[in-house]
Amino acid sequence: MAHIYIALVDTPGFFASLIRHYLGQKYVHVVLSLDEQLSEAYSFGRRNPYIPLIAGFEREWSRQIAGAFPTAEYRICELDCTGEQKEAIRERLHKDYKNRFHMHYAAAGLLALLCHRKFYLKNQYTCSSYLAEVLGEQGIFISEKHFSLVTPKDVCEYKNCRVVFEGRLSDLIVREEQAVAYET
């Protein structure tokens, strides 16, 4: 049995507060990771953590995110999958990362989401719609909704995952550093 990880994030900022208000929940951003420590994690979000208006598909670097958002809360969930599913997800993430400058955040799609209308704009996603599409391609369905209508709230309510961490990202980094120090 293999595992993939989804990080649900309580991102600070004005745009996140609007999403938080609409969804009525704490976590407004999702990240897909191949490991529990988020050392290989990807999402649709800010290209630079300090600039909210420029967004697209990016690899998330934990230390950079923790520096920009030291109070951001994370919930990391583990999902079971087969080795073949995980490898296919890894290949898709790597392929999309190579093409990341042709992939953009679907800001216009947020209007369709508000109206509960499914949408698809080529190479444009929200963080949760991307996650739902990638996992759905491998038979892991976060929701019965069309992938474009999946929100962080749907991901948070997904029953087939186990919470393996909840707290600040900086706490996760410290925990990982302590584990590495203990091993050596």
PDB file of C-alpha atoms in Angstrom:
ATOM      1  CA  MET A   1       0.000   0.000   0.000  1.00  0.00           C
ATOM      2  CA  ALA A   2       1.319   3.419  -0.980  1.00  0.00           C
ATOM      3  CA  HIS A   3       0.217   6.830   0.290  1.00  0.00           C
ATOM      4  CA  ILE A   4      -0.259  10.341  -0.996  1.00  0.00           C
ATOM      5  CA  TYR A   5      -0.839  13.393   1.154  1.00  0.00           C
ATOM      6  CA  ILE A   6      -3.148  16.372   1.028  1.00  0.00           C
ATOM      7  CA  ALA A   7      -2.327  19.476   3.029  1.00  0.00           C
ATOM      8  CA  LEU A   8      -5.240  21.716   3.873  1.00  0.00           C
ATOM      9  CA  VAL A   9      -4.013  25.229   4.611  1.00  0.00           C
ATOM     10  CA  ASP A  10      -5.438  28.171   6.530  1.00  0.00           C
ATOM     11  CA  THR A  11      -3.736  30.761   4.349  1.00  0.00           C
ATOM     12  CA  PRO A  12      -3.729  34.341   5.650  1.00  0.00           C
ATOM     13  CA  GLY A  13      -4.551  37.320   3.451  1.00  0.00           C
ATOM     14  CA  PHE A  14      -7.404  39.226   1.874  1.00  0.00           C
ATOM     15  CA  PHE A  15      -8.139  36.817  -0.996  1.00  0.00           C
ATOM     16  CA  ALA A  16      -8.063  33.851   1.381  1.00  0.00           C
ATOM     17  CA  SER A  17     -10.417  35.637   3.773  1.00  0.00           C
ATOM     18  CA  LEU A  18     -12.950  36.036   0.947  1.00  0.00           C
ATOM     19  CA  ILE A  19     -12.733  32.317   0.155  1.00  0.00           C
ATOM     20  CA  ARG A  20     -12.915  31.491   3.876  1.00  0.00           C
ATOM     21  CA  HIS A  21     -16.071  33.582   4.200  1.00  0.00           C
ATOM     22  CA  TYR A  22     -17.679  31.927   1.143  1.00  0.00           C
ATOM     23  CA  LEU A  23     -16.801  28.377   2.225  1.00  0.00           C
ATOM     24  CA  GLY A  24     -17.457  28.970   5.896  1.00  0.00           C
ATOM     25  CA  GLN A  25     -14.421  26.994   7.009  1.00  0.00           C
ATOM     26  CA  LYS A  26     -10.881  27.422   8.238  1.00  0.00           C
ATOM     27  CA  TYR A  27      -8.934  25.718   5.437  1.00  0.00           C
ATOM     28  CA  VAL A  28      -9.046  27.457   2.052  1.00  0.00           C
ATOM     29  CA  HIS A  29      -6.077  26.052   0.162  1.00  0.00           C
ATOM     30  CA  VAL A  30      -5.061  22.491  -0.731  1.00  0.00           C
ATOM     31  CA  VAL A  31      -1.667  21.066  -1.613  1.00  0.00           C
ATOM     32  CA  LEU A  32      -0.955  17.635  -3.110  1.00  0.00           C
ATOM     33  CA  SER A  33       2.182  15.975  -1.772  1.00  0.00           C
ATOM     34  CA  LEU A  34       3.980  12.729  -2.372  1.00  0.00           C
ATOM     35  CA  ASP A  35       5.270  12.636   1.222  1.00  0.00           C
ATOM     36  CA  GLU A  36       4.085  13.527   4.705  1.00  0.00           C
ATOM     37  CA  GLN A  37       6.809  16.153   5.225  1.00  0.00           C
ATOM     38  CA  LEU A  38       5.647  18.097   2.133  1.00  0.00           C
ATOM     39  CA  SER A  39       9.137  17.959   0.647  1.00  0.00           C
ATOM     40  CA  GLU A  40       7.597  17.202  -2.752  1.00  0.00           C
ATOM     41  CA  ALA A  41       4.369  19.174  -2.753  1.00  0.00           C
ATOM     42  CA  TYR A  42       2.494  20.982  -5.538  1.00  0.00           C
ATOM     43  CA  SER A  43      -0.524  23.241  -5.844  1.00  0.00           C
ATOM     44  CA  PHE A  44      -2.231  25.995  -7.747  1.00  0.00           C
ATOM     45  CA  GLY A  45      -1.544  29.131  -5.797  1.00  0.00           C
ATOM     46  CA  ARG A  46       0.820  32.052  -5.504  1.00  0.00           C
ATOM     47  CA  ARG A  47       3.918  31.784  -7.654  1.00  0.00           C
ATOM     48  CA  ASN A  48       5.646  33.875  -5.020  1.00  0.00           C
ATOM     49  CA  PRO A  49       4.240  33.650  -1.469  1.00  0.00           C
ATOM     50  CA  TYR A  50       4.591  37.405  -1.038  1.00  0.00           C
ATOM     51  CA  ILE A  51       2.645  38.348  -4.207  1.00  0.00           C
ATOM     52  CA  PRO A  52      -0.985  37.172  -4.159  1.00  0.00           C
ATOM     53  CA  LEU A  53      -2.021  38.318  -7.636  1.00  0.00           C
ATOM     54  CA  ILE A  54       0.376  36.163  -9.649  1.00  0.00           C
ATOM     55  CA  ALA A  55      -0.755  32.560  -9.353  1.00  0.00           C
ATOM     56  CA  GLY A  56      -0.371  29.279 -11.162  1.00  0.00           C
ATOM     57  CA  PHE A  57       0.959  25.764 -10.755  1.00  0.00           C
ATOM     58  CA  GLU A  58       3.966  25.628  -8.459  1.00  0.00           C
ATOM     59  CA  ARG A  59       6.029  23.388  -6.287  1.00  0.00           C
ATOM     60  CA  GLU A  60       5.636  24.455  -2.683  1.00  0.00           C
ATOM     61  CA  TRP A  61       8.803  24.883  -0.657  1.00  0.00           C
ATOM     62  CA  SER A  62       7.986  24.455   3.039  1.00  0.00           C
ATOM     63  CA  ARG A  63      10.642  26.776   4.430  1.00  0.00           C
ATOM     64  CA  GLN A  64       9.734  29.585   2.034  1.00  0.00           C
ATOM     65  CA  ILE A  65       6.027  29.218   2.860  1.00  0.00           C
ATOM     66  CA  ALA A  66       6.724  29.092   6.620  1.00  0.00           C
ATOM     67  CA  GLY A  67       8.821  32.257   6.303  1.00  0.00           C
ATOM     68  CA  ALA A  68       6.090  34.106   4.431  1.00  0.00           C
ATOM     69  CA  PHE A  69       3.194  32.797   6.572  1.00  0.00           C
ATOM     70  CA  PRO A  70       4.564  31.852  10.006  1.00  0.00           C
ATOM     71  CA  THR A  71       1.082  31.564  11.540  1.00  0.00           C
ATOM     72  CA  ALA A  72      -0.517  29.499   8.755  1.00  0.00           C
ATOM     73  CA  GLU A  73      -2.220  26.386  10.091  1.00  0.00           C
ATOM     74  CA  TYR A  74      -1.946  23.067   8.247  1.00  0.00           C
ATOM     75  CA  ARG A  75      -3.863  19.813   8.378  1.00  0.00           C
ATOM     76  CA  ILE A  76      -2.035  17.030   6.564  1.00  0.00           C
ATOM     77  CA  CYS A  77      -4.093  14.007   5.566  1.00  0.00           C
ATOM     78  CA  GLU A  78      -2.838  10.646   4.325  1.00  0.00           C
ATOM     79  CA  LEU A  79      -4.693   8.754   1.588  1.00  0.00           C
ATOM     80  CA  ASP A  80      -4.138   5.136   0.673  1.00  0.00           C
ATOM     81  CA  CYS A  81      -3.403   4.367  -2.959  1.00  0.00           C
ATOM     82  CA  THR A  82      -1.684   1.718  -4.991  1.00  0.00           C
ATOM     83  CA  GLY A  83       1.924   2.036  -6.076  1.00  0.00           C
ATOM     84  CA  GLU A  84       0.721   2.422  -9.667  1.00  0.00           C
ATOM     85  CA  GLN A  85      -1.653   5.249  -8.721  1.00  0.00           C
ATOM     86  CA  LYS A  86       1.084   7.078  -6.827  1.00  0.00           C
ATOM     87  CA  GLU A  87       3.516   6.713  -9.717  1.00  0.00           C
ATOM     88  CA  ALA A  88       0.925   8.016 -12.205  1.00  0.00           C
ATOM     89  CA  ILE A  89       0.225  10.985  -9.900  1.00  0.00           C
ATOM     90  CA  ARG A  90       3.973  11.653  -9.596  1.00  0.00           C
ATOM     91  CA  GLU A  91       4.355  11.580 -13.396  1.00  0.00           C
ATOM     92  CA  ARG A  92       1.441  13.992 -13.848  1.00  0.00           C
ATOM     93  CA  LEU A  93       2.830  16.391 -11.228  1.00  0.00           C
ATOM     94  CA  HIS A  94       6.284  16.343 -12.835  1.00  0.00           C
ATOM     95  CA  LYS A  95       4.859  16.819 -16.344  1.00  0.00           C
ATOM     96  CA  ASP A  96       2.709  19.729 -15.202  1.00  0.00           C
ATOM     97  CA  TYR A  97       5.595  21.279 -13.307  1.00  0.00           C
ATOM     98  CA  LYS A  98       7.684  21.301 -16.480  1.00  0.00           C
ATOM     99  CA  ASN A  99       4.794  23.152 -18.170  1.00  0.00           C
ATOM    100  CA  ARG A 100       3.960  25.339 -15.162  1.00  0.00           C
ATOM    101  CA  PHE A 101       4.355  28.640 -16.975  1.00  0.00           C
ATOM    102  CA  HIS A 102       1.531  27.591 -19.308  1.00  0.00           C
ATOM    103  CA  MET A 103      -0.764  26.756 -16.387  1.00  0.00           C
ATOM    104  CA  HIS A 104      -2.649  29.450 -14.501  1.00  0.00           C
ATOM    105  CA  TYR A 105      -4.959  29.960 -11.576  1.00  0.00           C
ATOM    106  CA  ALA A 106      -8.579  29.931 -12.802  1.00  0.00           C
ATOM    107  CA  ALA A 107      -9.641  33.239 -11.289  1.00  0.00           C
ATOM    108  CA  ALA A 108     -12.421  33.563 -13.892  1.00  0.00           C
ATOM    109  CA  GLY A 109     -13.578  30.077 -12.966  1.00  0.00           C
ATOM    110  CA  LEU A 110     -14.293  31.272  -9.434  1.00  0.00           C
ATOM    111  CA  LEU A 111     -17.355  33.087 -10.775  1.00  0.00           C
ATOM    112  CA  ALA A 112     -18.660  29.831 -12.258  1.00  0.00           C
ATOM    113  CA  LEU A 113     -17.961  28.122  -8.946  1.00  0.00           C
ATOM    114  CA  LEU A 114     -19.985  30.763  -7.107  1.00  0.00           C
ATOM    115  CA  CYS A 115     -22.894  30.008  -9.464  1.00  0.00           C
ATOM    116  CA  HIS A 116     -22.416  26.225  -9.068  1.00  0.00           C
ATOM    117  CA  ARG A 117     -21.664  25.900 -12.792  1.00  0.00           C
ATOM    118  CA  LYS A 118     -19.001  23.458 -13.839  1.00  0.00           C
ATOM    119  CA  PHE A 119     -16.257  24.975 -15.929  1.00  0.00           C
ATOM    120  CA  TYR A 120     -13.044  24.110 -17.632  1.00  0.00           C
ATOM    121  CA  LEU A 121     -10.557  26.525 -19.061  1.00  0.00           C
ATOM    122  CA  LYS A 122      -7.570  24.812 -20.661  1.00  0.00           C
ATOM    123  CA  ASN A 123      -4.637  24.693 -18.241  1.00  0.00           C
ATOM    124  CA  GLN A 124      -6.486  26.780 -15.639  1.00  0.00           C
ATOM    125  CA  TYR A 125      -7.455  25.402 -12.250  1.00  0.00           C
ATOM    126  CA  THR A 126      -8.137  26.303  -8.669  1.00  0.00           C
ATOM    127  CA  CYS A 127      -6.063  24.436  -6.103  1.00  0.00           C
ATOM    128  CA  SER A 128      -8.900  22.032  -5.300  1.00  0.00           C
ATOM    129  CA  SER A 129     -10.090  21.500  -8.880  1.00  0.00           C
ATOM    130  CA  TYR A 130      -6.574  20.486  -9.911  1.00  0.00           C
ATOM    131  CA  LEU A 131      -6.288  18.069  -7.006  1.00  0.00           C
ATOM    132  CA  ALA A 132      -9.727  16.588  -7.808  1.00  0.00           C
ATOM    133  CA  GLU A 133      -8.856  16.110 -11.477  1.00  0.00           C
ATOM    134  CA  VAL A 134      -5.438  14.534 -10.839  1.00  0.00           C
ATOM    135  CA  LEU A 135      -6.766  12.159  -8.196  1.00  0.00           C
ATOM    136  CA  GLY A 136      -9.938  11.430 -10.189  1.00  0.00           C
ATOM    137  CA  GLU A 137      -7.845  10.318 -13.162  1.00  0.00           C
ATOM    138  CA  GLN A 138      -6.505   7.601 -10.861  1.00  0.00           C
ATOM    139  CA  GLY A 139      -9.897   6.556  -9.504  1.00  0.00           C
ATOM    140  CA  ILE A 140      -9.598   8.522  -6.261  1.00  0.00           C
ATOM    141  CA  PHE A 141     -12.727  10.668  -6.114  1.00  0.00           C
ATOM    142  CA  ILE A 142     -12.754  13.383  -3.450  1.00  0.00           C
ATOM    143  CA  SER A 143     -16.347  14.296  -4.296  1.00  0.00           C
ATOM    144  CA  GLU A 144     -19.183  13.254  -6.565  1.00  0.00           C
ATOM    145  CA  LYS A 145     -19.089  16.771  -8.024  1.00  0.00           C
ATOM    146  CA  HIS A 146     -17.454  17.664 -11.334  1.00  0.00           C
ATOM    147  CA  PHE A 147     -13.776  18.333 -10.577  1.00  0.00           C
ATOM    148  CA  SER A 148     -14.188  22.054 -11.306  1.00  0.00           C
ATOM    149  CA  LEU A 149     -16.752  22.375  -8.514  1.00  0.00           C
ATOM    150  CA  VAL A 150     -14.646  20.725  -5.821  1.00  0.00           C
ATOM    151  CA  THR A 151     -13.635  23.156  -3.083  1.00  0.00           C
ATOM    152  CA  PRO A 152     -11.228  22.895  -0.153  1.00  0.00           C
ATOM    153  CA  LYS A 153     -14.306  22.226   1.984  1.00  0.00           C
ATOM    154  CA  ASP A 154     -15.046  19.059  -0.038  1.00  0.00           C
ATOM    155  CA  VAL A 155     -11.459  17.942   0.407  1.00  0.00           C
ATOM    156  CA  CYS A 156     -11.660  18.643   4.145  1.00  0.00           C
ATOM    157  CA  GLU A 157     -14.830  16.526   4.394  1.00  0.00           C
ATOM    158  CA  TYR A 158     -13.412  13.594   2.394  1.00  0.00           C
ATOM    159  CA  LYS A 159     -13.764  10.517   4.602  1.00  0.00           C
ATOM    160  CA  ASN A 160     -11.057   8.269   3.102  1.00  0.00           C
ATOM    161  CA  CYS A 161      -8.107  10.023   4.640  1.00  0.00           C
ATOM    162  CA  ARG A 162      -6.370  10.112   8.001  1.00  0.00           C
ATOM    163  CA  VAL A 163      -5.075  13.261   9.675  1.00  0.00           C
ATOM    164  CA  VAL A 164      -1.343  12.772  10.327  1.00  0.00           C
ATOM    165  CA  PHE A 165      -0.499  16.348  11.361  1.00  0.00           C
ATOM    166  CA  GLU A 166      -2.354  19.443  12.439  1.00  0.00           C
ATOM    167  CA  GLY A 167      -0.628  22.670  13.410  1.00  0.00           C
ATOM    168  CA  ARG A 168       1.715  25.319  12.076  1.00  0.00           C
ATOM    169  CA  LEU A 169       3.981  24.490   9.164  1.00  0.00           C
ATOM    170  CA  SER A 170       6.946  25.725  11.182  1.00  0.00           C
ATOM    171  CA  ASP A 171       6.106  23.062  13.814  1.00  0.00           C
ATOM    172  CA  LEU A 172       6.164  20.375  11.108  1.00  0.00           C
ATOM    173  CA  ILE A 173       9.574  21.591   9.922  1.00  0.00           C
ATOM    174  CA  VAL A 174      10.945  21.497  13.482  1.00  0.00           C
ATOM    175  CA  ARG A 175       9.478  18.013  14.019  1.00  0.00           C
ATOM    176  CA  GLU A 176      11.141  16.774  10.824  1.00  0.00           C
ATOM    177  CA  GLU A 177      14.490  18.355  11.760  1.00  0.00           C
ATOM    178  CA  GLN A 178      14.322  16.685  15.188  1.00  0.00           C
ATOM    179  CA  ALA A 179      13.555  13.309  13.597  1.00  0.00           C
ATOM    180  CA  VAL A 180      16.533  13.645  11.243  1.00  0.00           C
ATOM    181  CA  ALA A 181      18.799  14.705  14.114  1.00  0.00           C
ATOM    182  CA  TYR A 182      17.610  11.742  16.188  1.00  0.00           C
ATOM    183  CA  GLU A 183      18.391   9.320  13.337  1.00  0.00           C
ATOM    184  CA  THR A 184      21.985  10.559  13.005  1.00  0.00           C
TER     185      THR A 184
END
